[in-house]
Tab-separated table of C-alpha atoms and ligand atoms in Angstrom:
chain	number	residue	atom	x	y	z
C	1	MET	CA	-75.996	23.081	-31.406
C	2	THR	CA	-79.014	24.385	-29.489
C	3	SER	CA	-79.818	23.072	-26.071
C	4	SER	CA	-83.106	21.613	-27.274
C	5	THR	CA	-81.329	19.138	-29.527
C	6	ARG	CA	-78.903	18.076	-26.817
C	7	GLY	CA	-79.523	15.053	-24.680
C	8	GLN	CA	-80.622	15.537	-21.102
C	9	PHE	CA	-80.962	13.364	-18.065
C	10	THR	CA	-84.657	12.627	-17.772
C	11	SER	CA	-84.917	12.366	-13.983
C	12	ARG	CA	-83.034	13.362	-10.873
C	13	PHE	CA	-82.656	9.697	-9.961
C	14	GLY	CA	-81.159	9.042	-13.389
C	15	PHE	CA	-78.689	11.869	-12.979
C	16	ILE	CA	-77.674	10.780	-9.488
C	17	MET	CA	-77.137	7.210	-10.692
C	18	ALA	CA	-75.088	8.420	-13.657
C	19	ALA	CA	-72.978	10.876	-11.656
C	20	ALA	CA	-72.560	8.400	-8.814
C	21	GLY	CA	-71.795	5.789	-11.463
C	22	SER	CA	-69.047	7.990	-12.829
C	23	ALA	CA	-67.710	8.605	-9.342
C	24	VAL	CA	-67.950	5.039	-8.072
C	25	GLY	CA	-65.344	3.060	-9.912
C	26	LEU	CA	-62.083	1.237	-9.487
C	27	GLY	CA	-60.976	4.227	-7.426
C	28	ASN	CA	-63.476	3.179	-4.784
C	29	VAL	CA	-63.559	-0.570	-4.976
C	30	TRP	CA	-59.870	-1.094	-5.715
C	31	GLY	CA	-57.806	2.069	-5.158
C	32	PHE	CA	-59.286	3.144	-1.866
C	33	PRO	CA	-59.092	-0.208	-0.008
C	34	THR	CA	-55.595	-0.772	-1.382
C	35	GLN	CA	-54.370	2.625	-0.197
C	36	THR	CA	-56.076	2.163	3.143
C	37	ALA	CA	-54.555	-1.269	3.659
C	38	SER	CA	-51.038	-0.004	3.060
C	39	ASN	CA	-51.370	3.409	4.735
C	40	GLY	CA	-52.319	2.808	8.325
C	41	GLY	CA	-55.985	1.814	7.973
C	42	ALA	CA	-58.262	4.335	9.622
C	43	ALA	CA	-55.547	7.012	9.618
C	44	PHE	CA	-55.803	7.123	5.828
C	45	LEU	CA	-59.585	6.864	6.002
C	46	LEU	CA	-59.855	9.957	8.200
C	47	ILE	CA	-57.556	12.074	6.053
C	48	TYR	CA	-59.414	10.913	2.984
C	49	LEU	CA	-62.752	11.926	4.501
C	50	LEU	CA	-61.342	15.356	5.312
C	51	MET	CA	-60.079	15.795	1.755
C	52	MET	CA	-63.442	14.728	0.426
C	53	ALA	CA	-65.405	17.196	2.538
C	54	LEU	CA	-63.010	20.119	2.405
C	55	LEU	CA	-61.727	19.991	-1.147
C	56	ALA	CA	-63.454	17.486	-3.384
C	57	TYR	CA	-67.092	18.278	-2.561
C	58	PRO	CA	-66.785	22.066	-3.128
C	59	MET	CA	-65.020	21.343	-6.409
C	60	LEU	CA	-67.742	18.932	-7.492
C	61	VAL	CA	-70.318	21.718	-7.050
C	62	ALA	CA	-68.003	23.990	-9.059
C	63	GLU	CA	-67.670	21.611	-12.000
C	64	LEU	CA	-71.341	20.730	-12.168
C	65	THR	CA	-72.238	24.426	-12.107
C	66	ILE	CA	-69.827	25.351	-14.912
C	67	GLY	CA	-71.271	22.548	-17.024
C	68	ARG	CA	-74.893	23.351	-16.365
C	69	PHE	CA	-74.348	27.007	-17.129
C	70	GLY	CA	-72.598	26.186	-20.389
C	71	GLN	CA	-75.130	23.558	-21.513
C	72	SER	CA	-72.378	22.255	-23.703
C	73	ASN	CA	-69.148	20.261	-23.795
C	74	PRO	CA	-66.390	21.442	-21.418
C	75	ILE	CA	-64.529	23.434	-24.082
C	76	ALA	CA	-67.638	25.394	-25.068
C	77	SER	CA	-68.830	25.774	-21.468
C	78	LEU	CA	-65.521	27.281	-20.416
C	79	ARG	CA	-65.577	29.568	-23.450
C	80	LYS	CA	-68.949	30.936	-22.353
C	81	ILE	CA	-67.521	31.950	-19.002
C	82	TRP	CA	-64.034	32.935	-20.057
C	83	THR	CA	-65.326	35.389	-22.651
C	84	LYS	CA	-62.247	37.608	-22.340
C	85	ASN	CA	-59.771	34.839	-22.924
C	86	LYS	CA	-61.197	32.212	-25.209
C	87	PHE	CA	-57.752	30.828	-25.909
C	88	LEU	CA	-57.280	29.755	-22.299
C	89	ALA	CA	-60.786	28.301	-22.247
C	90	VAL	CA	-60.046	26.142	-25.265
C	91	ALA	CA	-56.563	25.244	-24.013
C	92	PHE	CA	-57.663	24.055	-20.576
C	93	GLY	CA	-60.815	22.416	-21.940
C	94	SER	CA	-58.593	20.455	-24.328
C	95	ILE	CA	-56.136	19.500	-21.595
C	96	ALA	CA	-59.067	18.187	-19.545
C	97	MET	CA	-60.281	16.190	-22.530
C	98	LEU	CA	-56.818	14.725	-23.103
C	99	THR	CA	-56.477	13.838	-19.430
C	100	ALA	CA	-59.847	12.052	-19.454
C	101	SER	CA	-58.660	10.056	-22.481
C	102	MET	CA	-55.348	9.312	-20.797
C	103	ILE	CA	-57.122	7.985	-17.714
C	104	LEU	CA	-59.371	5.820	-19.860
C	105	SER	CA	-56.374	4.377	-21.681
C	106	PHE	CA	-54.940	2.821	-18.522
C	107	TYR	CA	-58.263	2.262	-16.772
C	108	ALA	CA	-59.487	0.056	-19.625
C	109	ILE	CA	-56.495	-2.272	-19.157
C	110	LEU	CA	-57.257	-2.741	-15.468
C	111	ALA	CA	-60.954	-3.180	-16.126
C	112	GLY	CA	-60.101	-5.762	-18.771
C	113	TRP	CA	-58.228	-7.860	-16.198
C	114	LEU	CA	-61.324	-7.786	-14.045
C	115	ILE	CA	-63.370	-9.241	-16.904
C	116	GLY	CA	-60.745	-11.970	-17.191
C	117	PHE	CA	-60.842	-12.827	-13.496
C	118	GLY	CA	-64.656	-12.813	-13.519
C	119	ALA	CA	-64.864	-15.123	-16.538
C	120	GLU	CA	-62.203	-17.565	-15.330
C	121	PRO	CA	-64.304	-19.622	-12.866
C	122	ILE	CA	-67.091	-19.949	-15.431
C	123	LEU	CA	-64.694	-21.127	-18.134
C	124	GLN	CA	-63.079	-23.617	-15.724
C	125	LEU	CA	-66.526	-24.946	-14.888
C	126	ILE	CA	-67.400	-25.598	-18.516
C	127	GLY	CA	-64.055	-27.242	-19.153
C	128	LEU	CA	-62.243	-24.510	-21.110
C	129	HIS	CA	-59.238	-24.763	-18.802
C	130	SER	CA	-56.485	-23.382	-20.971
C	131	LEU	CA	-58.510	-20.342	-22.025
C	132	ALA	CA	-59.391	-19.755	-18.378
C	133	ASP	CA	-55.731	-19.918	-17.343
C	134	TRP	CA	-54.691	-17.635	-20.182
C	135	LEU	CA	-57.187	-15.004	-19.020
C	136	VAL	CA	-55.668	-14.769	-15.558
C	137	THR	CA	-52.019	-14.940	-16.600
C	138	PHE	CA	-50.181	-11.724	-17.400
C	139	SER	CA	-49.305	-11.363	-21.080
C	140	THR	CA	-49.487	-8.555	-23.605
C	141	GLY	CA	-51.852	-10.570	-25.797
C	142	ARG	CA	-54.250	-11.180	-22.948
C	143	ASN	CA	-54.067	-7.534	-21.845
C	144	VAL	CA	-54.870	-6.259	-25.315
C	145	PHE	CA	-57.663	-8.784	-25.890
C	146	LEU	CA	-59.452	-7.904	-22.646
C	147	THR	CA	-58.961	-4.166	-23.160
C	148	VAL	CA	-60.634	-4.427	-26.564
C	149	LEU	CA	-63.548	-6.183	-24.889
C	150	PHE	CA	-63.949	-3.560	-22.203
C	151	MET	CA	-63.578	-0.654	-24.621
C	152	SER	CA	-66.261	-2.148	-26.846
C	153	LEU	CA	-68.682	-2.177	-23.903
C	154	THR	CA	-67.849	1.450	-23.146
C	155	VAL	CA	-68.317	2.550	-26.751
C	156	PHE	CA	-71.568	0.563	-26.947
C	157	VAL	CA	-73.097	2.613	-24.114
C	158	VAL	CA	-71.705	6.025	-25.088
C	159	ARG	CA	-72.811	5.699	-28.724
C	160	ARG	CA	-76.412	5.595	-27.600
C	161	GLY	CA	-76.276	9.008	-25.964
C	162	VAL	CA	-77.248	10.470	-22.637
C	163	ALA	CA	-80.748	9.202	-21.786
C	164	ASP	CA	-80.693	5.925	-23.745
C	165	GLY	CA	-77.106	5.031	-23.012
C	166	ILE	CA	-75.509	6.611	-19.969
C	167	GLU	CA	-78.625	7.180	-17.851
C	168	LYS	CA	-80.306	3.889	-18.707
C	169	TRP	CA	-77.266	1.748	-18.062
C	170	SER	CA	-76.187	3.609	-14.927
C	171	SER	CA	-79.699	3.289	-13.464
C	172	ARG	CA	-79.636	-0.439	-14.116
C	173	LEU	CA	-76.099	-1.185	-13.072
C	174	MET	CA	-75.703	0.966	-9.963
C	175	PRO	CA	-78.510	-0.652	-7.911
C	176	LEU	CA	-77.126	-4.034	-8.976
C	177	LEU	CA	-73.729	-2.957	-7.706
C	178	PHE	CA	-75.132	-1.862	-4.330
C	179	GLY	CA	-76.984	-5.171	-3.941
C	180	LEU	CA	-73.971	-7.318	-4.819
C	181	PHE	CA	-71.820	-5.307	-2.461
C	182	LEU	CA	-74.138	-5.786	0.471
C	183	LEU	CA	-74.344	-9.542	-0.066
C	184	LEU	CA	-70.577	-9.908	-0.264
C	185	ILE	CA	-69.954	-7.795	2.847
C	186	ILE	CA	-72.476	-9.736	4.906
C	187	TYR	CA	-70.937	-13.012	3.802
C	188	ILE	CA	-67.326	-11.996	4.462
C	189	LEU	CA	-68.056	-10.532	7.896
C	190	THR	CA	-69.438	-13.872	9.064
C	191	GLN	CA	-66.157	-15.674	8.238
C	192	ASP	CA	-63.284	-16.489	10.615
C	193	GLY	CA	-60.599	-13.832	10.744
C	194	ALA	CA	-62.840	-11.022	9.481
C	195	MET	CA	-62.764	-9.123	12.776
C	196	THR	CA	-58.968	-8.700	12.716
C	197	GLY	CA	-59.257	-6.976	9.354
C	198	LEU	CA	-62.131	-4.857	10.563
C	199	LYS	CA	-60.053	-3.655	13.522
C	200	MET	CA	-57.175	-2.761	11.294
C	201	TYR	CA	-59.526	-0.826	9.056
C	202	LEU	CA	-61.203	1.097	11.823
C	203	ILE	CA	-58.420	1.729	14.361
C	204	PRO	CA	-55.988	4.393	13.113
C	205	ASP	CA	-52.241	3.824	13.061
C	206	TRP	CA	-50.916	7.399	12.986
C	207	SER	CA	-47.315	6.343	12.404
C	208	HIS	CA	-48.105	6.167	8.673
C	209	VAL	CA	-49.202	9.774	8.354
C	210	ASN	CA	-46.793	12.006	6.422
C	211	ALA	CA	-46.890	14.536	3.618
C	212	ALA	CA	-46.921	11.912	0.883
C	213	LEU	CA	-49.951	10.288	2.437
C	214	VAL	CA	-51.830	13.594	2.396
C	215	VAL	CA	-51.011	14.077	-1.306
C	216	ASN	CA	-52.205	10.526	-1.950
C	217	ALA	CA	-55.438	11.114	-0.080
C	218	MET	CA	-56.083	14.292	-2.057
C	219	GLY	CA	-55.362	12.594	-5.387
C	220	GLN	CA	-57.567	9.705	-4.365
C	221	ALA	CA	-60.455	12.046	-3.449
C	222	PHE	CA	-60.182	13.943	-6.760
C	223	PHE	CA	-59.968	10.715	-8.705
C	224	SER	CA	-62.869	9.210	-6.843
C	225	LEU	CA	-65.216	12.128	-7.545
C	226	SER	CA	-64.072	12.176	-11.205
C	227	LEU	CA	-62.910	15.776	-10.824
C	228	GLY	CA	-60.697	17.912	-13.019
C	229	VAL	CA	-61.097	16.121	-16.319
C	230	GLY	CA	-64.436	17.604	-17.350
C	231	ALA	CA	-66.483	14.467	-16.693
C	232	MET	CA	-68.625	16.151	-14.076
C	233	MET	CA	-68.774	19.289	-16.208
C	234	VAL	CA	-70.191	17.379	-19.122
C	235	TYR	CA	-72.675	15.504	-16.901
C	236	GLY	CA	-73.672	18.857	-15.365
C	237	SER	CA	-74.411	20.151	-18.853
C	238	TYR	CA	-77.099	17.501	-19.263
C	239	LEU	CA	-78.723	18.510	-15.996
C	240	LYS	CA	-82.076	20.305	-15.891
C	241	LYS	CA	-82.080	23.885	-14.658
C	242	ASP	CA	-84.431	23.216	-11.754
C	243	VAL	CA	-82.049	20.788	-10.040
C	244	ASN	CA	-80.487	21.932	-6.772
C	245	ILE	CA	-76.772	21.464	-7.488
C	246	PRO	CA	-75.260	21.722	-3.968
C	247	LYS	CA	-77.735	19.166	-2.661
C	248	THR	CA	-77.406	16.770	-5.589
C	249	ALA	CA	-73.615	17.032	-5.467
C	250	GLY	CA	-73.805	16.223	-1.752
C	251	GLN	CA	-75.785	13.084	-2.485
C	252	VAL	CA	-73.315	11.994	-5.149
C	253	ALA	CA	-70.366	12.601	-2.793
C	254	ILE	CA	-72.071	10.653	-0.006
C	255	ILE	CA	-72.817	7.677	-2.261
C	256	ASP	CA	-69.244	7.737	-3.536
C	257	THR	CA	-67.733	7.891	-0.060
C	258	GLY	CA	-70.192	5.280	1.195
C	259	VAL	CA	-69.127	2.848	-1.519
C	260	ALA	CA	-65.420	3.470	-0.874
C	261	PHE	CA	-65.977	2.909	2.829
C	262	SER	CA	-67.941	-0.285	2.166
C	263	ALA	CA	-65.233	-1.541	-0.171
C	264	GLY	CA	-62.874	-1.285	2.785
C	265	LEU	CA	-65.389	-3.207	4.879
C	266	LEU	CA	-65.267	-5.938	2.275
C	267	ILE	CA	-61.622	-6.070	1.356
C	268	MET	CA	-59.787	-5.531	4.652
C	269	PRO	CA	-61.728	-8.298	6.432
C	270	ALA	CA	-61.411	-10.475	3.300
C	271	MET	CA	-57.624	-10.288	3.564
C	272	PHE	CA	-57.658	-11.661	7.063
C	273	VAL	CA	-60.253	-14.290	6.199
C	274	ALA	CA	-57.779	-15.299	3.501
C	275	ARG	CA	-55.028	-15.534	6.109
C	276	ALA	CA	-57.236	-17.668	8.361
C	277	ASN	CA	-57.618	-19.953	5.322
C	278	GLY	CA	-53.875	-20.243	4.843
C	279	VAL	CA	-53.301	-17.615	2.142
C	280	GLN	CA	-50.169	-15.506	2.525
C	281	ILE	CA	-51.048	-11.830	2.991
C	282	PHE	CA	-47.791	-10.460	4.401
C	283	ASN	CA	-44.591	-10.305	2.349
C	284	GLU	CA	-41.086	-11.308	3.499
C	285	VAL	CA	-40.542	-8.051	5.394
C	286	GLY	CA	-43.835	-8.331	7.205
C	287	GLU	CA	-45.668	-5.707	5.155
C	288	LEU	CA	-49.160	-6.297	3.948
C	289	ILE	CA	-49.212	-7.451	0.336
C	290	SER	CA	-50.809	-4.481	-1.233
C	291	SER	CA	-51.306	-2.557	-4.444
C	292	GLY	CA	-52.550	-4.534	-7.412
C	293	ASN	CA	-51.888	-7.827	-5.710
C	294	LEU	CA	-54.560	-7.316	-3.143
C	295	VAL	CA	-57.371	-7.778	-5.605
C	296	PHE	CA	-55.668	-9.941	-8.184
C	297	VAL	CA	-53.784	-12.335	-5.930
C	298	VAL	CA	-55.145	-12.328	-2.399
C	299	LEU	CA	-58.838	-12.388	-3.215
C	300	PRO	CA	-58.700	-15.082	-5.907
C	301	SER	CA	-56.672	-17.283	-3.538
C	302	LEU	CA	-59.298	-16.661	-0.876
C	303	PHE	CA	-62.065	-17.694	-3.249
C	304	ASP	CA	-60.060	-20.813	-4.161
C	305	THR	CA	-60.119	-21.954	-0.552
C	306	MET	CA	-63.912	-21.767	-0.450
C	307	GLY	CA	-64.927	-24.431	-2.946
C	308	PHE	CA	-68.111	-23.909	-4.907
C	309	VAL	CA	-69.268	-20.925	-2.830
C	310	GLY	CA	-65.897	-19.366	-3.613
C	311	GLU	CA	-66.455	-19.696	-7.347
C	312	PHE	CA	-69.790	-18.041	-7.055
C	313	LEU	CA	-68.347	-15.255	-4.882
C	314	SER	CA	-65.518	-14.748	-7.295
C	315	VAL	CA	-67.821	-14.222	-10.267
C	316	ALA	CA	-70.014	-11.876	-8.190
C	317	PHE	CA	-67.034	-9.914	-6.910
C	318	PHE	CA	-65.443	-9.358	-10.303
C	319	ALA	CA	-68.819	-8.623	-11.894
C	320	LEU	CA	-69.204	-5.898	-9.320
C	321	MET	CA	-65.820	-4.471	-10.194
C	322	VAL	CA	-66.546	-4.516	-13.922
C	323	ILE	CA	-69.868	-2.744	-13.387
C	324	ALA	CA	-68.193	-0.076	-11.277
C	325	ALA	CA	-65.505	0.360	-13.933
C	326	LEU	CA	-67.970	0.567	-16.811
C	327	THR	CA	-70.144	3.304	-15.318
C	328	SER	CA	-66.913	5.291	-14.849
C	329	SER	CA	-65.351	4.606	-18.215
C	330	ILE	CA	-68.469	5.841	-20.007
C	331	ALA	CA	-68.072	9.159	-18.189
C	332	MET	CA	-64.437	9.372	-19.300
C	333	LEU	CA	-65.256	8.657	-22.935
C	334	GLU	CA	-68.175	11.082	-22.854
C	335	VAL	CA	-65.776	14.027	-22.369
C	336	PRO	CA	-63.934	13.783	-25.713
C	337	VAL	CA	-67.069	12.478	-27.456
C	338	ALA	CA	-69.109	15.529	-26.405
C	339	CYS	CA	-66.264	17.812	-27.503
C	340	LEU	CA	-65.847	16.208	-30.894
C	341	HIS	CA	-69.570	15.846	-31.479
C	342	GLU	CA	-70.405	19.450	-30.653
C	343	GLU	CA	-67.266	21.319	-31.612
C	344	MET	CA	-66.682	19.593	-34.935
C	345	ASN	CA	-70.207	18.533	-35.718
C	346	ILE	CA	-69.356	14.858	-35.960
C	347	LYS	CA	-72.197	12.435	-35.272
C	348	ARG	CA	-72.182	11.056	-31.733
C	349	ASP	CA	-71.897	7.401	-32.659
C	350	LYS	CA	-69.135	8.095	-35.138
C	351	ALA	CA	-67.296	10.224	-32.573
C	352	ALA	CA	-67.663	7.474	-29.949
C	353	MET	CA	-66.243	4.826	-32.260
C	354	MET	CA	-63.408	6.976	-33.527
C	355	LEU	CA	-62.312	8.091	-30.091
C	356	GLY	CA	-62.803	4.611	-28.649
C	357	GLY	CA	-60.444	3.376	-31.386
C	358	ILE	CA	-57.799	6.034	-30.764
C	359	ILE	CA	-57.830	5.494	-27.005
C	360	LEU	CA	-57.642	1.747	-27.575
C	361	LEU	CA	-54.525	2.320	-29.607
C	362	CYS	CA	-53.008	4.221	-26.685
C	363	SER	CA	-54.016	1.377	-24.347
C	364	THR	CA	-52.276	-1.080	-26.658
C	365	ILE	CA	-49.087	0.964	-26.554
C	366	ILE	CA	-49.281	1.041	-22.758
C	367	ALA	CA	-50.010	-2.700	-22.620
C	368	ALA	CA	-47.040	-3.460	-24.853
C	369	ASN	CA	-44.709	-1.356	-22.660
C	370	PHE	CA	-46.449	-2.091	-19.434
C	371	GLY	CA	-43.562	-1.794	-16.985
C	372	LEU	CA	-42.427	1.435	-18.552
C	373	LEU	CA	-45.698	3.261	-19.075
C	374	PHE	CA	-48.542	2.036	-16.911
C	375	ASP	CA	-47.610	3.581	-13.565
C	376	TRP	CA	-46.349	6.728	-15.197
C	377	VAL	CA	-49.579	7.369	-17.119
C	378	ALA	CA	-51.693	6.554	-14.065
C	379	THR	CA	-49.722	8.788	-11.708
C	380	ALA	CA	-49.360	11.718	-14.100
C	381	SER	CA	-53.029	11.799	-14.996
C	382	THR	CA	-54.642	11.114	-11.646
C	383	MET	CA	-52.262	12.360	-8.960
C	384	TYR	CA	-51.100	15.490	-10.768
C	385	MET	CA	-53.358	16.481	-13.645
C	386	GLN	CA	-56.676	16.010	-11.867
C	387	PRO	CA	-55.958	18.233	-8.829
C	388	LEU	CA	-54.083	20.777	-10.971
C	389	LEU	CA	-57.016	21.098	-13.350
C	390	GLY	CA	-59.109	21.480	-10.193
C	391	VAL	CA	-57.062	24.580	-9.383
C	392	VAL	CA	-57.902	25.981	-12.823
C	393	TRP	CA	-61.647	25.400	-12.352
C	394	ALA	CA	-61.500	27.033	-8.918
C	395	VAL	CA	-59.882	30.072	-10.512
C	396	VAL	CA	-62.555	30.115	-13.222
C	397	ILE	CA	-65.354	30.050	-10.635
C	398	GLY	CA	-63.726	32.467	-8.212
C	399	TRP	CA	-61.826	34.924	-10.355
C	400	VAL	CA	-63.132	34.780	-13.900
C	401	TRP	CA	-66.851	34.322	-13.504
C	402	HIS	CA	-68.980	37.207	-12.241
C	403	ARG	CA	-70.318	36.351	-8.864
C	404	ASN	CA	-73.758	37.507	-9.843
C	405	ALA	CA	-73.880	35.292	-12.922
C	406	LEU	CA	-72.755	32.387	-10.774
C	407	LEU	CA	-75.502	33.151	-8.287
C	408	GLN	CA	-78.147	33.292	-11.021
C	409	GLU	CA	-77.058	29.877	-12.290
C	410	ILE	CA	-77.166	28.139	-8.915
C	411	LYS	CA	-80.328	29.960	-7.892
C	412	GLN	CA	-82.404	28.339	-10.604
C	413	GLY	CA	-82.459	25.071	-8.732
C	414	HIS	CA	-82.521	26.671	-5.300
C	415	PRO	CA	-84.310	30.069	-5.198
C	416	GLU	CA	-83.453	30.794	-1.551
C	417	ILE	CA	-79.772	29.976	-1.900
C	418	GLU	CA	-78.676	33.526	-0.970
C	419	THR	CA	-79.964	33.070	2.547
C	420	THR	CA	-78.084	29.810	3.127
C	421	TRP	CA	-74.767	29.090	4.799
C	422	PHE	CA	-73.692	27.423	1.612
C	423	TRP	CA	-73.807	30.664	-0.340
C	424	LYS	CA	-72.101	32.621	2.433
C	425	ILE	CA	-69.123	30.271	2.408
C	426	TRP	CA	-68.755	28.434	-0.862
C	427	PRO	CA	-67.963	31.206	-3.437
C	428	TRP	CA	-65.345	32.688	-1.168
C	429	TYR	CA	-64.051	29.261	-0.228
C	430	VAL	CA	-63.615	28.144	-3.839
C	431	LYS	CA	-62.012	31.464	-4.735
C	432	PHE	CA	-59.342	31.513	-2.036
C	433	VAL	CA	-59.130	28.324	-0.051
C	434	CYS	CA	-59.422	25.596	-2.686
C	435	PRO	CA	-56.626	26.726	-5.038
C	436	VAL	CA	-54.271	27.568	-2.184
C	437	ALA	CA	-55.037	24.337	-0.327
C	438	ILE	CA	-54.534	22.156	-3.397
C	439	LEU	CA	-51.251	23.851	-4.265
C	440	THR	CA	-50.066	23.674	-0.668
C	441	VAL	CA	-50.663	19.944	-0.504
C	442	PHE	CA	-48.450	19.625	-3.582
C	443	ALA	CA	-45.793	21.970	-2.283
C	444	TYR	CA	-45.670	20.428	1.167
C	445	PRO	CA	-43.285	17.550	0.385
C	446	PHE	CA	-40.783	20.133	-0.945
C	447	LEU	CA	-40.975	22.539	1.996
J	501	LIG	N1	-64.166	8.215	-10.272
J	501	LIG	C1	-63.732	7.083	-11.011
J	501	LIG	C2	-63.255	5.999	-10.033
J	501	LIG	O1	-63.270	6.195	-8.845
J	501	LIG	C3	-62.662	7.409	-11.986
J	501	LIG	C4	-62.933	8.531	-12.926
J	501	LIG	C5	-61.992	9.530	-13.101
J	501	LIG	C6	-64.115	8.570	-13.675
J	501	LIG	C7	-62.213	10.553	-13.978
J	501	LIG	C8	-64.333	9.603	-14.580
J	501	LIG	C9	-63.386	10.591	-14.732
J	501	LIG	O2	-62.837	4.969	-10.437
């Protein structure tokens, strides 16, 4: 397939919205506040910010550059660089594609719940009480039903391609997400109890810091910037040659971190507003109720205490979560779709439907064996596979690719790059520091 027949992002704004859309997802609005709440508040925040700046951002530049150079799906892009070892290129490209699909298979279940929680107040209002209750009560049937719904939305967008699907919908949904976020934060911060939560969020409790927390923060940063699985590579391949990658990547990372930080500003205070309204937020041993429960138990009970305003807030809050999830899930599905479409010459919409169906099947298996599989799939794909694939991409950039070819690629969007600090540090940094640092974080708990 020649590059002229491939889709392309039509504007820099469109690309930033799409890439930020991929990055901003449940990792930001759900994972990050949850981890922060249970890991010493600002202590986790600071380590997370360090991981973002020192490891995730340089790797985002790396992935976007590989993709833009290749102008193709991740498998083909890697093959163009790894000319001496095409087998490894195809093998790691395929592992990335499988990991993206694996993430989507559990992510779609979570996102489905969010649709359920968002629809519940509306259904109650129009009198469909038993359907409303069913949607917010855990059952395999409900999980599968909502996952099908969410997957259909994802397939709907991806089928339409890059400019008409991904770019158009990300450019519509992301500003909506920012607006909704701002409204909710302003509202919550004016409520009783909010300041206690804010303090907990912003004052570090260092007693929580240990090796496991650092591994978590790294996994969270890689997950949040959608690294490792080829999503940023494939988005980079739709990027015009005159775009300045280090700068654009910086903007995407800042938006992503900004949204994660704001999610903390919303959720931590919301927990204490809930407590001021009589909702239980500590468990029997005095720990903060955390993980999934934070969003699915604490917040809905908070909204319940607020009458009509609460119902409105609840719909807005879950709509926000679904939007964030959708702009991420389309990036996940795009990875295998681009591979299948370009490597096997299957039409894009057919590829999107086929792969959507296969991943849905995997989601159904996970939903039917929830206790057994859900955490395992989530941890294996995000905590381990994403950073480990990051190591592989760092090796590709640093050790496989000729430095001069790399320079020529980046230079197209930034002719003076050779004179910048970025160019003096980054190639060397990705070659030596990133792989060693990522592996050390993993090895640390065993030392
Ligand atoms: N970054 C997304 C989030 O924070 C998740 C994601 C991972 C998206 C991998 C695409 C690829 O929720």
